[in-house]
Amino acid sequence: MNKINALIYFLAFSSGFCIMGIELLGGRILAPFFGSSVHIWGSIITVFMLSLSIGYLLGGKLSTRNPTLTKYGAIFFIASIMVIPIVMFAEPIMAFIFSHIEDSRYGSLLASMALFFIPTIILGMISPYSVRLLVTDHEKSGQVAGGLYFVSTLGSALGTIITSFYMVLAFDVNDIIKTFAAVLGALGLLAIVVSQLSVKERAVCLES
């Protein structure tokens, strides 16, 4: 496995970790206004599943247009920016929705849409774009996709357990969200830097 492929697997793993971490924290974010009953989690899971499905479609479509590691890194960077409003605007958004919608089922669903819909769509674009960057032999595309989704899902599992067992006990929810945003931004920057270095290396090889 070359260093570029290893990086892509690492980024997919990390994105899975962040996605599930943010989803779990969604319950804590909504709880002060809407409680923590099963329909609150139903709202959160529905929004995340819907958003991810749209992200998969958009990421797959984007990956057909001259895919590059730089564009891949940009997805992480955009996701980082889109996560920040969860911290900045969660309370006023939920207060407004809570005061206008009496039924907590629909209130929590709308709040989940307002807070998590856009960032999760962006995060959902990562997996199909990862597959496209990794596939160089169409005969092995299924194997590559399986390995990628294994790594990504493993990251999601660890994100679930570490966030719920340890991080929420040691840190404030907003601080954890900020950390996820910072990690996504750093990963995007890493991908862009590696992409530029690879381009320079290829140019040097051609000249020599």
C-alpha positions as YAML, in Angstrom:
chain: A
units: angstrom
residues:
- id: 1
  name: MET
  ca: [0.00, 0.00, 0.00]
- id: 2
  name: ASN
  ca: [1.48, 3.37, -0.99]
- id: 3
  name: LYS
  ca: [1.44, 6.40, 1.28]
- id: 4
  name: ILE
  ca: [-1.44, 8.09, -0.57]
- id: 5
  name: ASN
  ca: [-3.72, 5.07, -0.16]
- id: 6
  name: ALA
  ca: [-2.72, 4.74, 3.50]
- id: 7
  name: LEU
  ca: [-3.61, 8.40, 4.01]
- id: 8
  name: ILE
  ca: [-7.02, 7.96, 2.38]
- id: 9
  name: TYR
  ca: [-7.81, 4.99, 4.62]
- id: 10
  name: PHE
  ca: [-6.73, 7.01, 7.65]
- id: 11
  name: LEU
  ca: [-8.89, 9.96, 6.63]
- id: 12
  name: ALA
  ca: [-11.91, 7.70, 6.03]
- id: 13
  name: PHE
  ca: [-11.38, 6.12, 9.45]
- id: 14
  name: SER
  ca: [-11.16, 9.54, 11.09]
- id: 15
  name: SER
  ca: [-14.26, 10.84, 9.32]
- id: 16
  name: GLY
  ca: [-16.23, 7.82, 10.54]
- id: 17
  name: PHE
  ca: [-15.05, 8.56, 14.07]
- id: 18
  name: CYS
  ca: [-16.13, 12.21, 13.83]
- id: 19
  name: ILE
  ca: [-19.52, 11.46, 12.26]
- id: 20
  name: MET
  ca: [-20.59, 9.10, 15.04]
- id: 21
  name: GLY
  ca: [-19.12, 11.33, 17.71]
- id: 22
  name: ILE
  ca: [-21.18, 14.28, 16.50]
- id: 23
  name: GLU
  ca: [-24.31, 12.12, 16.17]
- id: 24
  name: LEU
  ca: [-23.99, 10.92, 19.76]
- id: 25
  name: LEU
  ca: [-23.48, 14.44, 21.02]
- id: 26
  name: GLY
  ca: [-26.64, 15.46, 19.18]
- id: 27
  name: GLY
  ca: [-28.66, 13.80, 21.93]
- id: 28
  name: ARG
  ca: [-26.88, 15.81, 24.60]
- id: 29
  name: ILE
  ca: [-27.32, 19.04, 22.62]
- id: 30
  name: LEU
  ca: [-31.07, 18.59, 22.13]
- id: 31
  name: ALA
  ca: [-31.80, 17.24, 25.62]
- id: 32
  name: PRO
  ca: [-32.12, 20.58, 27.50]
- id: 33
  name: PHE
  ca: [-35.00, 21.65, 25.24]
- id: 34
  name: PHE
  ca: [-36.58, 18.44, 23.98]
- id: 35
  name: GLY
  ca: [-35.60, 15.76, 26.49]
- id: 36
  name: SER
  ca: [-33.88, 12.47, 25.78]
- id: 37
  name: SER
  ca: [-36.75, 10.10, 25.03]
- id: 38
  name: VAL
  ca: [-36.73, 7.60, 22.18]
- id: 39
  name: HIS
  ca: [-38.37, 9.94, 19.67]
- id: 40
  name: ILE
  ca: [-35.55, 12.45, 20.17]
- id: 41
  name: TRP
  ca: [-33.06, 9.81, 19.12]
- id: 42
  name: GLY
  ca: [-35.41, 8.84, 16.30]
- id: 43
  name: SER
  ca: [-35.22, 12.41, 15.01]
- id: 44
  name: ILE
  ca: [-31.44, 12.53, 15.24]
- id: 45
  name: ILE
  ca: [-30.89, 9.16, 13.57]
- id: 46
  name: THR
  ca: [-33.38, 9.99, 10.81]
- id: 47
  name: VAL
  ca: [-31.63, 13.27, 10.00]
- id: 48
  name: PHE
  ca: [-28.20, 11.67, 10.00]
- id: 49
  name: MET
  ca: [-29.28, 8.76, 7.80]
- id: 50
  name: LEU
  ca: [-31.03, 11.09, 5.35]
- id: 51
  name: SER
  ca: [-28.09, 13.50, 5.27]
- id: 52
  name: LEU
  ca: [-25.53, 10.74, 4.79]
- id: 53
  name: SER
  ca: [-27.55, 9.22, 1.94]
- id: 54
  name: ILE
  ca: [-27.62, 12.58, 0.16]
- id: 55
  name: GLY
  ca: [-23.91, 13.01, 0.87]
- id: 56
  name: TYR
  ca: [-23.17, 9.60, -0.66]
- id: 57
  name: LEU
  ca: [-25.00, 10.61, -3.84]
- id: 58
  name: LEU
  ca: [-23.27, 13.99, -4.09]
- id: 59
  name: GLY
  ca: [-19.86, 12.56, -3.22]
- id: 60
  name: GLY
  ca: [-20.25, 9.85, -5.83]
- id: 61
  name: LYS
  ca: [-21.21, 12.38, -8.47]
- id: 62
  name: LEU
  ca: [-18.38, 14.73, -7.53]
- id: 63
  name: SER
  ca: [-15.87, 11.88, -7.67]
- id: 64
  name: THR
  ca: [-16.51, 11.44, -11.40]
- id: 65
  name: ARG
  ca: [-15.20, 14.93, -12.17]
- id: 66
  name: ASN
  ca: [-11.42, 14.70, -12.20]
- id: 67
  name: PRO
  ca: [-10.99, 13.45, -8.61]
- id: 68
  name: THR
  ca: [-7.90, 14.68, -6.79]
- id: 69
  name: LEU
  ca: [-6.52, 14.48, -3.26]
- id: 70
  name: THR
  ca: [-6.71, 18.28, -3.08]
- id: 71
  name: LYS
  ca: [-10.47, 18.25, -3.72]
- id: 72
  name: TYR
  ca: [-10.77, 15.41, -1.22]
- id: 73
  name: GLY
  ca: [-9.03, 17.53, 1.41]
- id: 74
  name: ALA
  ca: [-11.34, 20.43, 0.58]
- id: 75
  name: ILE
  ca: [-14.35, 18.27, 1.53]
- id: 76
  name: PHE
  ca: [-12.87, 17.81, 5.01]
- id: 77
  name: PHE
  ca: [-12.12, 21.51, 5.26]
- id: 78
  name: ILE
  ca: [-15.69, 22.47, 4.28]
- id: 79
  name: ALA
  ca: [-17.07, 19.90, 6.73]
- id: 80
  name: SER
  ca: [-14.97, 21.50, 9.47]
- id: 81
  name: ILE
  ca: [-16.47, 24.91, 8.75]
- id: 82
  name: MET
  ca: [-20.02, 23.53, 8.62]
- id: 83
  name: VAL
  ca: [-19.66, 21.85, 12.03]
- id: 84
  name: ILE
  ca: [-18.82, 25.12, 13.83]
- id: 85
  name: PRO
  ca: [-22.39, 26.57, 13.63]
- id: 86
  name: ILE
  ca: [-23.57, 23.65, 15.79]
- id: 87
  name: VAL
  ca: [-21.64, 25.26, 18.65]
- id: 88
  name: MET
  ca: [-22.44, 28.87, 17.78]
- id: 89
  name: PHE
  ca: [-26.16, 28.70, 17.02]
- id: 90
  name: ALA
  ca: [-27.55, 25.56, 18.71]
- id: 91
  name: GLU
  ca: [-29.10, 27.32, 21.70]
- id: 92
  name: PRO
  ca: [-30.89, 30.18, 19.88]
- id: 93
  name: ILE
  ca: [-32.12, 27.81, 17.15]
- id: 94
  name: MET
  ca: [-33.50, 25.31, 19.64]
- id: 95
  name: ALA
  ca: [-35.04, 28.06, 21.80]
- id: 96
  name: PHE
  ca: [-36.84, 29.47, 18.76]
- id: 97
  name: ILE
  ca: [-38.13, 26.07, 17.64]
- id: 98
  name: PHE
  ca: [-39.12, 25.10, 21.18]
- id: 99
  name: SER
  ca: [-41.18, 28.28, 21.57]
- id: 100
  name: HIS
  ca: [-43.01, 27.77, 18.26]
- id: 101
  name: ILE
  ca: [-43.59, 23.99, 18.12]
- id: 102
  name: GLU
  ca: [-45.33, 22.36, 21.06]
- id: 103
  name: ASP
  ca: [-44.86, 18.74, 20.01]
- id: 104
  name: SER
  ca: [-41.33, 17.71, 21.00]
- id: 105
  name: ARG
  ca: [-41.29, 15.06, 18.28]
- id: 106
  name: TYR
  ca: [-41.53, 17.56, 15.46]
- id: 107
  name: GLY
  ca: [-39.56, 20.18, 17.35]
- id: 108
  name: SER
  ca: [-36.62, 17.81, 17.80]
- id: 109
  name: LEU
  ca: [-36.85, 16.71, 14.17]
- id: 110
  name: LEU
  ca: [-36.73, 20.31, 12.94]
- id: 111
  name: ALA
  ca: [-33.92, 21.20, 15.35]
- id: 112
  name: SER
  ca: [-31.92, 18.18, 14.18]
- id: 113
  name: MET
  ca: [-32.41, 19.26, 10.57]
- id: 114
  name: ALA
  ca: [-31.32, 22.82, 11.33]
- id: 115
  name: LEU
  ca: [-28.19, 21.78, 13.23]
- id: 116
  name: PHE
  ca: [-26.94, 18.60, 11.57]
- id: 117
  name: PHE
  ca: [-28.35, 18.35, 8.04]
- id: 118
  name: ILE
  ca: [-25.74, 20.35, 6.10]
- id: 119
  name: PRO
  ca: [-22.56, 19.24, 7.94]
- id: 120
  name: THR
  ca: [-23.59, 15.59, 7.75]
- id: 121
  name: ILE
  ca: [-24.22, 15.84, 4.00]
- id: 122
  name: ILE
  ca: [-20.66, 17.13, 3.56]
- id: 123
  name: LEU
  ca: [-19.28, 14.36, 5.78]
- id: 124
  name: GLY
  ca: [-21.26, 11.79, 3.80]
- id: 125
  name: MET
  ca: [-19.43, 12.82, 0.63]
- id: 126
  name: ILE
  ca: [-16.15, 11.51, 2.01]
- id: 127
  name: SER
  ca: [-16.75, 7.75, 1.67]
- id: 128
  name: PRO
  ca: [-17.66, 7.56, -2.05]
- id: 129
  name: TYR
  ca: [-14.90, 10.03, -2.90]
- id: 130
  name: SER
  ca: [-12.45, 7.86, -0.94]
- id: 131
  name: VAL
  ca: [-13.46, 4.80, -2.95]
- id: 132
  name: ARG
  ca: [-12.97, 6.65, -6.22]
- id: 133
  name: LEU
  ca: [-9.46, 7.76, -5.24]
- id: 134
  name: LEU
  ca: [-8.51, 4.23, -4.16]
- id: 135
  name: VAL
  ca: [-9.87, 2.35, -7.17]
- id: 136
  name: THR
  ca: [-7.26, 1.98, -9.90]
- id: 137
  name: ASP
  ca: [-8.34, -1.44, -11.13]
- id: 138
  name: HIS
  ca: [-12.06, -1.84, -11.85]
- id: 139
  name: GLU
  ca: [-11.83, -5.59, -11.27]
- id: 140
  name: LYS
  ca: [-10.88, -4.90, -7.65]
- id: 141
  name: SER
  ca: [-13.39, -2.09, -7.08]
- id: 142
  name: GLY
  ca: [-15.63, -4.24, -4.88]
- id: 143
  name: GLN
  ca: [-12.71, -5.33, -2.74]
- id: 144
  name: VAL
  ca: [-11.51, -1.75, -2.38]
- id: 145
  name: ALA
  ca: [-14.99, -0.50, -1.46]
- id: 146
  name: GLY
  ca: [-15.40, -3.27, 1.10]
- id: 147
  name: GLY
  ca: [-12.06, -2.48, 2.71]
- id: 148
  name: LEU
  ca: [-12.81, 1.23, 2.77]
- id: 149
  name: TYR
  ca: [-16.23, 0.82, 4.36]
- id: 150
  name: PHE
  ca: [-14.72, -1.62, 6.88]
- id: 151
  name: VAL
  ca: [-12.18, 1.01, 7.93]
- id: 152
  name: SER
  ca: [-14.76, 3.80, 7.98]
- id: 153
  name: THR
  ca: [-17.25, 1.74, 10.01]
- id: 154
  name: LEU
  ca: [-14.50, 0.72, 12.43]
- id: 155
  name: GLY
  ca: [-13.81, 4.41, 12.94]
- id: 156
  name: SER
  ca: [-17.51, 4.97, 13.58]
- id: 157
  name: ALA
  ca: [-17.54, 2.19, 16.18]
- id: 158
  name: LEU
  ca: [-14.56, 3.66, 17.99]
- id: 159
  name: GLY
  ca: [-16.04, 7.14, 17.74]
- id: 160
  name: THR
  ca: [-19.21, 5.84, 19.37]
- id: 161
  name: ILE
  ca: [-17.51, 4.09, 22.26]
- id: 162
  name: ILE
  ca: [-14.83, 6.70, 22.97]
- id: 163
  name: THR
  ca: [-17.25, 9.64, 22.79]
- id: 164
  name: SER
  ca: [-19.91, 8.01, 24.96]
- id: 165
  name: PHE
  ca: [-17.63, 6.26, 27.46]
- id: 166
  name: TYR
  ca: [-14.89, 8.82, 27.94]
- id: 167
  name: MET
  ca: [-15.10, 12.17, 26.16]
- id: 168
  name: VAL
  ca: [-18.50, 13.26, 27.50]
- id: 169
  name: LEU
  ca: [-17.32, 12.52, 31.02]
- id: 170
  name: ALA
  ca: [-14.17, 14.60, 30.72]
- id: 171
  name: PHE
  ca: [-15.09, 17.50, 28.45]
- id: 172
  name: ASP
  ca: [-17.88, 19.95, 27.71]
- id: 173
  name: VAL
  ca: [-20.04, 19.02, 24.71]
- id: 174
  name: ASN
  ca: [-19.21, 22.23, 22.84]
- id: 175
  name: ASP
  ca: [-15.50, 21.68, 23.40]
- id: 176
  name: ILE
  ca: [-15.79, 18.19, 21.91]
- id: 177
  name: ILE
  ca: [-17.63, 19.54, 18.87]
- id: 178
  name: LYS
  ca: [-14.93, 22.18, 18.41]
- id: 179
  name: THR
  ca: [-12.30, 19.45, 18.63]
- id: 180
  name: PHE
  ca: [-14.04, 17.41, 15.94]
- id: 181
  name: ALA
  ca: [-14.20, 20.51, 13.74]
- id: 182
  name: ALA
  ca: [-10.50, 21.22, 14.31]
- id: 183
  name: VAL
  ca: [-9.57, 17.60, 13.55]
- id: 184
  name: LEU
  ca: [-11.55, 17.65, 10.29]
- id: 185
  name: GLY
  ca: [-9.88, 20.89, 9.27]
- id: 186
  name: ALA
  ca: [-6.43, 19.53, 10.10]
- id: 187
  name: LEU
  ca: [-7.12, 16.34, 8.13]
- id: 188
  name: GLY
  ca: [-8.24, 18.38, 5.13]
- id: 189
  name: LEU
  ca: [-5.09, 20.48, 5.31]
- id: 190
  name: LEU
  ca: [-2.99, 17.31, 5.59]
- id: 191
  name: ALA
  ca: [-4.57, 15.88, 2.43]
- id: 192
  name: ILE
  ca: [-3.98, 19.11, 0.50]
- id: 193
  name: VAL
  ca: [-0.34, 19.35, 1.62]
- id: 194
  name: VAL
  ca: [0.37, 15.71, 0.74]
- id: 195
  name: SER
  ca: [-1.30, 16.25, -2.65]
- id: 196
  name: GLN
  ca: [0.90, 19.24, -3.42]
- id: 197
  name: LEU
  ca: [4.04, 17.42, -2.30]
- id: 198
  name: SER
  ca: [3.14, 14.45, -4.51]
- id: 199
  name: VAL
  ca: [2.73, 16.76, -7.50]
- id: 200
  name: LYS
  ca: [6.18, 18.26, -6.85]
- id: 201
  name: GLU
  ca: [7.72, 14.80, -6.47]
- id: 202
  name: ARG
  ca: [6.26, 13.69, -9.79]
- id: 203
  name: ALA
  ca: [7.55, 16.85, -11.45]
- id: 204
  name: VAL
  ca: [11.05, 16.24, -10.10]
- id: 205
  name: CYS
  ca: [10.97, 12.62, -11.30]
- id: 206
  name: LEU
  ca: [9.92, 13.70, -14.78]
- id: 207
  name: GLU
  ca: [12.69, 16.29, -14.97]
- id: 208
  name: SER
  ca: [15.31, 13.77, -13.93]
...
